[in-house]
Coordinates of N, CA, C and O in Angstrom, one line a residue:
M1071 N 45.5 25.1 8.4 CA 46.5 23.8 8.0 C 46.5 23.3 9.3 O 46.4 23.5 10.3
D1072 N 45.9 21.9 9.1 CA 45.8 21.0 10.2 C 47.1 20.2 10.3 O 47.7 19.5 9.7
M1073 N 48.0 20.6 11.7 CA 49.3 19.9 12.0 C 49.4 18.5 12.2 O 50.5 17.9 11.8
Q1074 N 48.1 17.9 12.7 CA 48.0 16.6 12.8 C 47.9 16.0 11.5 O 48.5 14.9 11.4
K1075 N 47.2 16.3 10.6 CA 47.3 15.9 9.1 C 48.7 15.9 8.6 O 49.0 15.0 7.7
V1076 N 49.0 17.1 8.6 CA 50.5 17.1 7.9 C 51.3 16.2 8.7 O 52.2 15.5 8.1
G1077 N 51.7 16.3 10.1 CA 52.4 15.1 10.5 C 52.2 13.8 10.3 O 53.0 13.2 10.0
G1078 N 51.0 13.5 10.1 CA 50.4 11.9 9.9 C 50.9 11.8 8.3 O 51.4 10.6 7.9
Q1079 N 50.6 12.7 7.5 CA 51.4 12.5 6.0 C 52.8 12.4 6.0 O 53.2 11.6 5.3
I1080 N 53.5 13.2 6.9 CA 55.2 13.0 6.8 C 54.9 11.6 7.3 O 56.1 10.9 6.8
S1081 N 55.0 11.0 8.2 CA 55.0 9.7 8.9 C 54.4 8.6 7.8 O 55.5 7.8 7.5
V1082 N 53.5 8.9 7.3 CA 53.0 7.8 6.1 C 54.0 7.8 5.1 O 54.4 6.5 4.5
L1083 N 54.5 9.0 4.6 CA 55.7 9.0 3.6 C 56.8 8.5 3.7 O 57.3 7.8 3.0
R1084 N 57.1 8.8 4.9 CA 58.4 8.5 5.8 C 58.7 7.0 5.5 O 59.5 6.4 5.0
K1085 N 57.6 6.3 6.2 CA 57.7 5.0 6.3 C 57.6 4.3 5.0 O 58.1 3.1 4.8
G1086 N 56.5 4.9 4.2 CA 56.7 4.4 2.7 C 58.0 4.5 2.2 O 58.2 3.4 0.9
R1087 N 58.8 5.1 2.4 CA 60.1 5.1 1.6 C 61.0 4.3 2.4 O 62.2 4.4 1.9
G1088 N 60.5 3.8 3.3 CA 61.7 2.8 4.3 C 62.7 3.6 5.3 O 63.8 3.4 5.4
L1089 N 62.3 5.0 5.4 CA 63.2 5.7 6.2 C 62.8 5.8 7.5 O 61.6 5.9 8.1
T1090 N 63.8 5.8 8.4 CA 63.4 6.2 9.8 C 63.6 7.5 10.1 O 63.9 8.6 9.2
Q1091 N 63.0 8.1 11.3 CA 63.1 9.4 11.6 C 64.8 10.1 11.7 O 64.8 10.9 11.0
N1092 N 65.3 9.2 12.1 CA 66.8 9.6 11.8 C 67.3 9.7 10.7 O 68.0 10.8 10.4
D1093 N 66.8 8.8 9.6 CA 67.5 8.9 8.4 C 67.1 10.1 7.7 O 67.6 11.0 7.0
L1094 N 65.6 10.6 7.8 CA 64.9 11.8 7.5 C 65.6 13.0 8.0 O 65.9 13.8 7.3
G1095 N 65.9 13.0 9.3 CA 66.7 14.1 9.7 C 67.8 14.2 9.3 O 68.3 15.5 9.0
E1096 N 68.8 13.4 9.1 CA 70.0 13.5 8.7 C 70.0 14.1 7.1 O 70.8 14.7 7.0
R1097 N 68.8 13.4 6.6 CA 68.8 14.1 4.8 C 68.5 15.8 5.2 O 68.9 16.5 4.1
L1098 N 68.0 16.0 6.0 CA 67.4 17.2 6.0 C 68.3 18.3 7.0 O 68.0 19.5 7.0
G1099 N 69.2 17.7 7.6 CA 70.1 18.5 8.7 C 69.2 18.9 9.8 O 69.6 19.9 10.4
V1100 N 68.5 18.0 10.3 CA 67.8 18.3 11.5 C 67.8 17.0 12.4 O 68.0 15.9 12.2
S1101 N 67.5 17.1 13.7 CA 67.4 16.2 14.7 C 66.3 14.8 14.1 O 65.2 15.4 13.8
F1102 N 66.5 13.7 14.7 CA 65.2 13.0 14.5 C 63.9 13.3 15.7 O 63.0 13.2 15.5
Q1103 N 64.4 14.1 16.9 CA 63.3 14.7 17.6 C 62.6 15.7 16.8 O 61.4 15.6 17.2
A1104 N 63.1 16.5 16.0 CA 62.3 17.4 15.3 C 61.5 16.9 14.2 O 60.2 17.1 14.1
V1105 N 61.9 15.8 13.6 CA 60.9 14.9 12.7 C 60.0 14.4 13.5 O 58.7 14.3 13.2
S1106 N 60.1 13.8 14.8 CA 58.9 13.1 15.5 C 57.9 13.9 15.9 O 56.9 13.9 16.0
K1107 N 58.5 15.5 16.2 CA 57.5 16.6 16.5 C 56.6 16.9 15.4 O 55.3 17.0 15.5
W1108 N 56.9 16.8 14.3 CA 56.6 17.3 13.0 C 55.2 16.0 12.8 O 54.2 16.2 12.7
E1109 N 55.9 14.8 13.1 CA 54.8 13.5 12.8 C 53.6 13.6 14.0 O 52.7 13.2 13.7
R1110 N 54.1 14.0 15.1 CA 53.2 14.2 16.4 C 52.3 15.2 16.1 O 51.2 15.5 16.6
G1111 N 52.3 16.0 15.1 CA 51.6 17.5 14.9 C 51.9 18.5 16.0 O 51.0 19.3 16.3
E1112 N 52.8 18.5 16.5 CA 53.6 19.5 17.5 C 54.2 20.7 16.9 O 54.1 21.5 17.7
A1113 N 54.7 20.4 15.9 CA 55.4 21.4 15.2 C 55.3 21.1 13.4 O 55.0 20.2 13.3
L1114 N 55.4 22.2 12.9 CA 55.7 22.0 11.5 C 57.1 22.5 11.0 O 57.8 23.0 11.7
P1115 N 57.6 21.8 9.8 CA 59.1 22.0 9.3 C 59.0 23.3 9.0 O 58.0 24.0 8.4
D1116 N 60.1 23.9 9.1 CA 60.3 25.1 8.7 C 60.2 25.3 7.1 O 60.8 24.5 6.4
T1117 N 59.9 26.6 6.8 CA 59.6 26.6 5.5 C 61.0 26.4 4.5 O 60.7 25.8 3.5
A1118 N 61.8 26.7 5.0 CA 63.1 26.6 4.3 C 63.4 25.1 3.9 O 64.2 24.7 3.2
L1119 N 62.8 24.3 4.7 CA 63.1 22.8 4.6 C 62.1 22.0 3.5 O 62.1 20.9 3.3
L1120 N 60.8 22.7 3.3 CA 59.9 22.2 2.7 C 60.3 21.4 1.4 O 59.6 20.4 1.0
V1121 N 60.9 22.2 0.5 CA 61.3 21.6 -0.8 C 62.2 20.2 -0.7 O 61.9 19.4 -1.2
N1122 N 63.1 20.4 0.1 CA 64.1 19.3 0.5 C 63.2 18.2 1.1 O 63.5 16.9 0.8
L1123 N 62.3 18.5 2.1 CA 61.5 17.3 2.6 C 60.6 16.8 1.6 O 60.7 15.6 1.6
A1124 N 60.0 17.6 0.8 CA 59.1 17.0 -0.3 C 60.3 16.2 -1.3 O 59.6 14.8 -1.7
E1125 N 61.2 16.8 -1.4 CA 62.2 15.8 -2.6 C 62.5 14.4 -1.8 O 62.3 13.3 -2.4
A1126 N 63.0 14.4 -0.5 CA 63.2 13.3 0.2 C 62.1 12.3 0.2 O 62.5 11.0 0.4
L1127 N 60.8 12.8 0.4 CA 59.7 11.7 0.7 C 59.2 11.4 -0.8 O 58.1 10.9 -0.9
E1128 N 59.9 12.2 -1.9 CA 59.3 11.8 -3.0 C 57.9 12.2 -3.4 O 57.2 11.5 -3.9
T1129 N 57.8 13.4 -3.0 CA 56.4 14.2 -3.2 C 56.3 15.4 -3.6 O 57.4 15.9 -4.0
T1130 N 55.2 16.2 -3.3 CA 55.2 17.8 -3.3 C 54.9 18.4 -2.1 O 54.5 17.8 -1.2
V1131 N 55.3 19.5 -2.0 CA 55.0 20.3 -0.6 C 53.6 20.6 -0.6 O 53.1 20.3 0.6
N1132 N 52.9 20.6 -1.9 CA 51.5 20.8 -1.5 C 50.7 19.4 -0.9 O 50.0 19.5 -0.2
F1133 N 51.2 18.4 -1.4 CA 50.7 17.0 -1.0 C 51.2 16.9 0.7 O 50.3 16.4 1.3
I1134 N 52.2 17.4 1.0 CA 52.3 17.0 2.6 C 51.5 18.4 3.4 O 51.1 17.9 4.4
L1135 N 51.5 19.5 2.8 CA 50.9 20.5 3.7 C 49.4 20.4 3.5 O 48.5 20.8 4.5
T1136 N 48.7 19.4 2.7 CA 47.4 19.4 2.6 C 47.1 18.0 3.2 O 46.0 17.6 3.5
G1137 N 48.0 17.3 4.0 CA 48.0 16.3 4.6 C 47.4 15.1 3.8 O 46.7 14.0 4.3
G1138 N 47.7 15.2 2.7 CA 47.1 14.1 1.5 C 46.0 14.3 0.7 O 45.8 13.6 0.0
E1139 N 45.6 15.4 1.1 CA 44.1 15.7 0.7 C 44.3 16.4 -0.4 O 45.3 17.2 -0.6
R1140 N 43.5 16.4 -1.4 CA 43.5 17.3 -2.8 C 43.3 18.7 -2.4 O 42.4 18.8 -1.8
A1141 N 44.2 19.7 -2.8 CA 44.4 20.8 -2.6 C 43.3 21.6 -3.9 O 43.1 21.1 -5.0
L1142 N 42.3 22.1 -3.4 CA 41.1 22.7 -4.3 C 42.0 24.1 -5.0 O 42.4 25.0 -4.5
A1143 N 41.9 24.0 -6.6 CA 42.2 24.9 -7.1 C 41.0 25.3 -8.2 O 40.5 24.8 -8.8
Y1144 N 40.5 26.5 -7.8 CA 39.5 27.1 -8.4 C 39.9 27.8 -9.7 O 40.9 28.5 -9.8
K1145 N 39.0 27.8 -10.9 CA 39.2 28.3 -12.0 C 38.6 29.7 -12.1 O 37.9 30.1 -13.0
G1146 N 38.9 30.6 -11.1 CA 38.4 32.0 -11.1 C 37.0 32.1 -10.2 O 36.5 31.1 -9.7
K1147 N 36.6 33.5 -10.0 CA 35.7 33.4 -8.9 C 34.3 34.1 -9.7 O 34.6 35.1 -10.5
I1148 N 33.4 33.7 -9.5 CA 31.9 34.2 -10.0 C 31.1 34.9 -8.7 O 31.5 34.4 -7.7
T1149 N 30.2 35.7 -9.0 CA 29.4 36.5 -8.3 C 28.0 36.2 -8.7 O 27.7 36.0 -9.8
I1150 N 27.2 36.1 -7.9 CA 25.7 35.9 -8.1 C 25.4 37.4 -8.8 O 24.4 37.1 -10.2
S1151 N 26.0 38.5 -8.9 CA 25.4 39.5 -9.6 C 25.9 39.3 -11.2 O 25.3 39.6 -12.0
S1152 N 27.2 38.6 -11.3 CA 27.7 38.5 -12.7 C 26.8 37.7 -13.2 O 26.5 37.6 -14.5
M1153 N 26.1 36.7 -12.6 CA 25.4 35.7 -13.2 C 23.9 36.2 -13.8 O 23.4 36.1 -14.7
V1154 N 23.5 37.1 -12.7 CA 22.3 38.0 -13.0 C 22.7 38.8 -14.3 O 21.7 38.8 -15.3
E1155 N 23.7 39.6 -14.5 CA 24.0 40.5 -15.5 C 24.1 39.4 -16.8 O 23.8 40.2 -17.9
G1156 N 24.6 38.5 -16.7 CA 25.2 37.4 -17.8 C 23.6 37.3 -18.6 O 23.2 37.5 -19.8
L1157 N 22.6 37.0 -17.6 CA 21.4 36.5 -18.2 C 20.3 37.7 -18.6 O 19.8 37.6 -19.3
R1158 N 20.6 39.2 -18.0 CA 19.9 40.1 -18.5 C 20.6 40.6 -19.8 O 19.7 41.1 -20.5
C1159 N 21.9 40.1 -19.9 CA 22.4 40.6 -21.2 C 21.6 39.9 -22.4 O 21.5 40.2 -23.4
L1160 N 21.4 38.6 -22.3 CA 20.4 37.7 -23.2 C 19.1 38.5 -23.2 O 18.7 38.4 -24.5
E1161 N 18.7 38.8 -22.3 CA 17.4 39.4 -22.4 C 17.6 40.8 -23.1 O 17.0 41.1 -24.2
S1162 N 18.4 41.4 -22.9 CA 18.6 42.6 -23.8 C 19.0 42.4 -25.5 O 18.6 43.3 -26.1
M1163 N 19.8 41.4 -25.4 CA 19.9 40.8 -26.8 C 18.7 41.0 -27.6 O 18.4 41.1 -28.7
G1164 N 17.8 40.4 -27.2 CA 16.2 39.9 -27.6 C 15.9 41.4 -28.2 O 15.0 41.5 -29.1
R1165 N 16.0 42.3 -26.7 CA 15.2 43.7 -27.1 C 16.0 44.4 -28.3 O 15.6 45.1 -29.1
L1166 N 17.4 44.4 -28.3 CA 18.3 45.1 -29.3 C 18.2 44.7 -30.5 O 18.1 45.6 -31.2
L1167 N 18.3 43.1 -30.7 CA 18.3 42.8 -31.9 C 17.1 42.5 -32.5 O 17.0 42.1 -33.5
G1168 N 16.2 42.1 -31.7 CA 14.7 41.9 -31.9 C 14.4 40.3 -31.6 O 15.3 39.5 -31.9
R1169 N 13.4 40.0 -31.1 CA 13.2 38.7 -30.8 C 12.9 37.6 -31.8 O 13.2 36.6 -31.5
E1170 N 12.8 38.0 -32.9 CA 12.7 37.3 -34.2 C 14.2 37.2 -34.9 O 14.3 36.6 -35.8
N1171 N 15.0 38.0 -34.5 CA 16.5 37.9 -35.0 C 16.9 36.5 -34.8 O 16.9 35.9 -33.9
L1172 N 17.6 36.2 -36.1 CA 18.1 34.8 -36.0 C 19.1 34.6 -35.1 O 19.0 33.4 -34.3
I1173 N 19.9 35.2 -34.7 CA 21.0 35.2 -33.7 C 20.2 35.2 -32.4 O 20.6 34.0 -31.8
Y1174 N 19.3 35.7 -32.2 CA 18.9 35.7 -30.7 C 17.7 34.5 -30.7 O 18.2 33.8 -29.5
R1175 N 17.1 34.1 -31.7 CA 16.3 33.0 -31.7 C 17.2 31.7 -31.6 O 16.7 30.7 -30.7
H1176 N 18.3 31.6 -32.1 CA 19.3 30.4 -32.1 C 19.8 30.3 -30.8 O 20.0 29.1 -30.1
A1177 N 20.2 31.3 -30.1 CA 20.8 31.3 -28.6 C 19.6 30.8 -27.7 O 19.8 30.0 -26.9
V1178 N 18.4 31.4 -28.0 CA 17.1 31.0 -27.0 C 17.1 29.6 -27.2 O 16.7 28.6 -26.2
R1179 N 17.1 29.1 -28.5 CA 16.6 27.5 -28.9 C 17.7 26.7 -28.0 O 17.4 25.7 -27.5
G1180 N 19.0 27.0 -28.4 CA 20.0 26.3 -27.6 C 19.9 26.2 -26.5 O 20.1 25.0 -26.0
I1181 N 19.7 27.2 -25.6 CA 19.3 27.2 -24.1 C 18.1 26.3 -23.8 O 18.1 25.3 -23.1
D1182 N 16.9 26.5 -24.6 CA 15.6 25.8 -24.3 C 16.1 24.3 -24.4 O 15.6 23.6 -23.6
E1183 N 16.7 24.1 -25.7 CA 17.0 22.6 -25.9 C 17.9 22.0 -24.8 O 17.7 20.7 -24.4
G1184 N 18.8 22.5 -24.7 CA 20.0 22.3 -23.7 C 19.5 22.0 -22.3 O 20.0 21.1 -21.5
M1185 N 18.5 22.7 -21.8 CA 18.2 22.8 -20.5 C 16.5 22.3 -20.3 O 16.1 22.2 -19.3
N1186 N 16.0 21.8 -21.5 CA 14.8 21.5 -21.5 C 13.9 22.6 -20.6 O 13.0 22.1 -19.4
A1187 N 14.1 23.6 -21.0 CA 13.3 24.8 -20.3 C 13.3 25.8 -21.1 O 13.5 25.9 -22.3
E1188 N 12.5 27.0 -20.9 CA 12.3 28.0 -21.7 C 12.9 29.4 -21.2 O 12.1 29.9 -20.0
I1189 N 13.8 29.7 -21.4 CA 14.5 30.8 -21.0 C 13.7 32.2 -21.0 O 13.8 33.0 -20.0
E1190 N 13.1 32.5 -22.0 CA 12.3 33.9 -22.1 C 11.0 33.9 -20.9 O 11.0 35.2 -20.8
T1191 N 10.6 32.6 -20.5 CA 9.7 32.7 -19.4 C 10.5 33.4 -18.2 O 9.9 34.2 -17.0
A1192 N 11.8 33.4 -18.0 CA 12.6 33.8 -17.1 C 12.8 35.4 -17.0 O 12.7 36.1 -16.2
F1193 N 12.3 36.0 -18.0 CA 12.5 37.6 -18.5 C 11.2 38.2 -17.9 O 11.4 39.2 -17.7
I1194 N 10.1 37.2 -17.5 CA 8.8 37.8 -17.1 C 8.5 37.3 -15.8 O 7.7 37.7 -15.0
D1195 N 9.2 36.1 -15.3 CA 8.9 35.6 -14.0 C 10.1 35.6 -13.1 O 11.1 34.7 -13.4
E1196 N 10.2 36.4 -12.1 CA 11.4 36.5 -11.3 C 11.9 35.2 -10.5 O 13.1 34.9 -10.5
R1197 N 10.7 34.3 -10.5 CA 11.0 32.9 -9.7 C 11.9 32.1 -10.7 O 12.9 31.5 -10.4
V1198 N 11.5 32.1 -12.1 CA 12.0 31.3 -13.2 C 13.5 31.8 -13.2 O 14.5 31.2 -13.4
F1199 N 13.4 33.3 -13.3 CA 14.8 33.8 -13.6 C 15.8 33.4 -12.4 O 16.9 33.1 -12.7
E1200 N 15.5 33.3 -10.9 CA 16.0 33.0 -10.2 C 16.6 31.5 -10.3 O 17.9 31.0 -10.0
C1201 N 15.6 30.5 -10.7 CA 16.2 29.4 -11.2 C 17.2 29.2 -12.3 O 18.4 28.4 -11.8
F1202 N 17.1 30.0 -13.1 CA 18.2 30.0 -14.3 C 19.4 30.6 -13.5 O 20.5 30.3 -13.9
V1203 N 19.5 31.6 -12.5 CA 20.5 32.0 -12.2 C 21.3 30.9 -11.4 O 22.6 30.8 -11.2
A1204 N 20.4 30.3 -10.6 CA 21.0 29.1 -9.9 C 21.7 28.2 -10.8 O 22.9 27.6 -10.4
E1205 N 21.1 28.0 -11.7 CA 21.7 26.8 -12.6 C 22.9 27.4 -13.3 O 23.7 26.7 -13.4
A1206 N 22.8 28.7 -13.6 CA 24.2 29.3 -14.3 C 25.3 29.4 -13.0 O 26.4 28.9 -13.3
V1207 N 25.2 29.3 -12.0 CA 25.8 29.3 -10.8 C 26.3 27.9 -10.7 O 27.8 27.4 -10.5
I1208 N 25.5 27.2 -10.7 CA 26.0 25.3 -10.6 C 26.7 25.1 -11.5 O 27.6 24.3 -11.4
Q1209 N 26.5 25.5 -12.7 CA 27.2 25.2 -14.0 C 28.6 25.6 -13.9 O 29.7 24.9 -14.5
N1210 N 28.9 27.0 -13.5 CA 30.0 27.4 -13.2 C 31.1 26.5 -12.1 O 32.2 26.3 -12.4
L1211 N 30.1 26.2 -11.0 CA 30.9 25.2 -10.0 C 31.4 24.2 -10.5 O 32.5 23.6 -10.3
K1212 N 30.5 23.5 -11.5 CA 30.9 22.3 -12.0 C 32.2 22.4 -13.0 O 33.0 21.6 -13.1
A1213 N 32.1 23.7 -13.4 CA 33.3 24.0 -14.4 C 34.6 24.6 -13.5 O 35.8 24.6 -14.2
G1214 N 34.7 24.4 -12.3 CA 35.6 24.6 -11.3 C 35.7 26.1 -11.0 O 36.8 26.4 -10.2
A1215 N 34.6 26.9 -11.0 CA 35.0 28.2 -10.6 C 34.2 28.1 -8.9 O 33.9 27.2 -8.4
Y1216 N 34.8 29.3 -8.3 CA 34.5 29.1 -6.9 C 33.3 30.6 -6.8 O 33.4 31.6 -7.4
V1217 N 32.5 30.4 -5.7 CA 31.4 31.5 -5.5 C 31.4 31.6 -3.8 O 31.7 30.5 -3.3
D1218 N 31.6 32.7 -3.5 CA 31.4 33.0 -2.0 C 29.9 32.3 -1.3 O 28.8 33.1 -2.1
P1219 N 29.8 31.5 -0.6 CA 28.6 31.2 0.2 C 27.9 32.3 0.7 O 26.6 32.7 0.5
V1220 N 28.5 33.5 1.0 CA 27.8 34.6 1.7 C 27.1 35.4 0.8 O 26.2 35.7 0.8
D1221 N 27.9 35.5 -0.6 CA 27.3 35.9 -1.8 C 25.9 35.2 -2.1 O 24.9 35.9 -2.3
V1222 N 26.1 34.0 -2.1 CA 24.9 33.1 -2.4 C 23.6 33.5 -1.4 O 22.6 33.9 -1.6
R1223 N 24.1 33.4 0.0 CA 23.0 33.5 1.1 C 22.2 35.0 1.2 O 21.2 35.2 1.2
L1224 N 23.2 36.1 0.4 CA 22.5 37.3 0.4 C 21.7 37.7 -1.0 O 20.8 38.4 -0.9
H1225 N 22.2 37.2 -1.9 CA 21.4 37.2 -3.1 C 20.1 36.6 -3.6 O 19.4 36.7 -4.5
F1226 N 20.1 35.5 -3.1 CA 18.8 34.3 -3.7 C 17.6 34.7 -2.5 O 17.9 34.6 -1.4
K1227 N 16.6 35.0 -3.1 CA 15.4 35.5 -2.3 C 14.7 34.0 -2.1 O 14.1 33.9 -0.8
E1228 N 14.7 33.0 -2.9 CA 14.1 31.9 -2.6 C 15.0 30.7 -1.8 O 16.0 30.6 -2.6
A1229 N 14.7 30.5 -0.7 CA 15.2 29.4 -0.1 C 15.7 28.3 -0.6 O 16.9 27.5 -0.6
H1230 N 14.7 28.0 -1.4 CA 14.8 26.4 -2.1 C 16.3 26.5 -2.9 O 17.0 25.9 -3.3
F1231 N 16.1 27.6 -3.8 CA 17.3 27.8 -4.9 C 18.6 28.0 -4.2 O 19.7 27.4 -4.6
R1232 N 18.6 28.9 -3.2 CA 19.6 29.2 -2.2 C 20.2 27.8 -1.7 O 21.5 27.6 -1.8
D1233 N 19.5 27.1 -1.0 CA 19.9 25.8 -0.6 C 20.5 24.8 -1.5 O 21.4 24.2 -1.2
I1234 N 20.0 24.8 -2.7 CA 20.4 23.7 -3.6 C 21.8 24.4 -4.2 O 23.0 23.6 -4.3
V1235 N 22.0 25.8 -4.4 CA 23.4 26.2 -4.7 C 24.2 26.1 -3.7 O 25.6 25.6 -3.8
L1236 N 23.9 26.4 -2.3 CA 24.9 26.0 -1.2 C 25.3 24.6 -1.1 O 26.4 23.9 -0.6
A1237 N 24.3 23.5 -1.5 CA 24.4 21.9 -1.6 C 25.9 21.8 -2.6 O 26.7 21.2 -2.2
E1238 N 25.5 22.4 -3.7 CA 26.4 22.3 -4.7 C 27.7 22.7 -4.3 O 28.8 22.2 -4.6
C1239 N 27.7 24.0 -3.6 CA 29.0 24.6 -3.3 C 29.9 23.4 -2.4 O 30.9 23.3 -2.5
K1240 N 28.9 22.9 -1.4 CA 29.6 22.0 -0.3 C 30.3 20.7 -1.2 O 31.2 20.6 -0.9
K1241 N 29.6 20.5 -2.2 CA 30.1 19.0 -3.1 C 31.3 19.5 -3.7 O 31.9 18.6 -3.9
H1242 N 31.6 20.8 -3.9 CA 32.7 21.3 -4.5 C 33.8 21.8 -3.6 O 34.9 22.5 -4.0
G1243 N 33.5 21.5 -2.3 CA 34.4 21.9 -1.2 C 34.6 23.2 -0.8 O 35.5 23.7 -0.1
I1244 N 33.3 23.8 -1.1 CA 33.4 25.4 -0.8 C 32.1 25.3 0.5 O 31.1 25.1 0.2
C1245 N 32.8 25.7 1.5 CA 31.8 25.5 2.9 C 31.6 27.0 3.2 O 32.0 28.1 3.1

């Protein structure tokens, strides 16, 4: 948590509501000096005050504590191994059901058409497979998932795919 950003956010919100430091302090039962320390980033409000502070500033605790920046909320965590396993399951489906089975053929056709690629080549070419793994990770990131960058660095053999996935992580606030 960046105390300077939090303090700056409190200051902006207070001024936006036409309140002085003294006004805000009185509403919260603290001195104007305490409010001044928060705004200068020298201290943070006591946790017991946060809900009342948010109400006084007509905002949320989250908006104050993130310094006005959007807090990232991920819709679950994925791992590179789970992406590999998912693609291997599709490969297994072809083996178990038969490559000519209608269910398998439709799944493959859907992927091939949707991605303008041939998924079955990934089952025989490790580089192509890794490309599909990278795409699976990227699609999950775009859908709001989180992946640990360390996991990405450890599991991608191809630097090219690793770098693409890490760049996408960065776009989604995962550093």
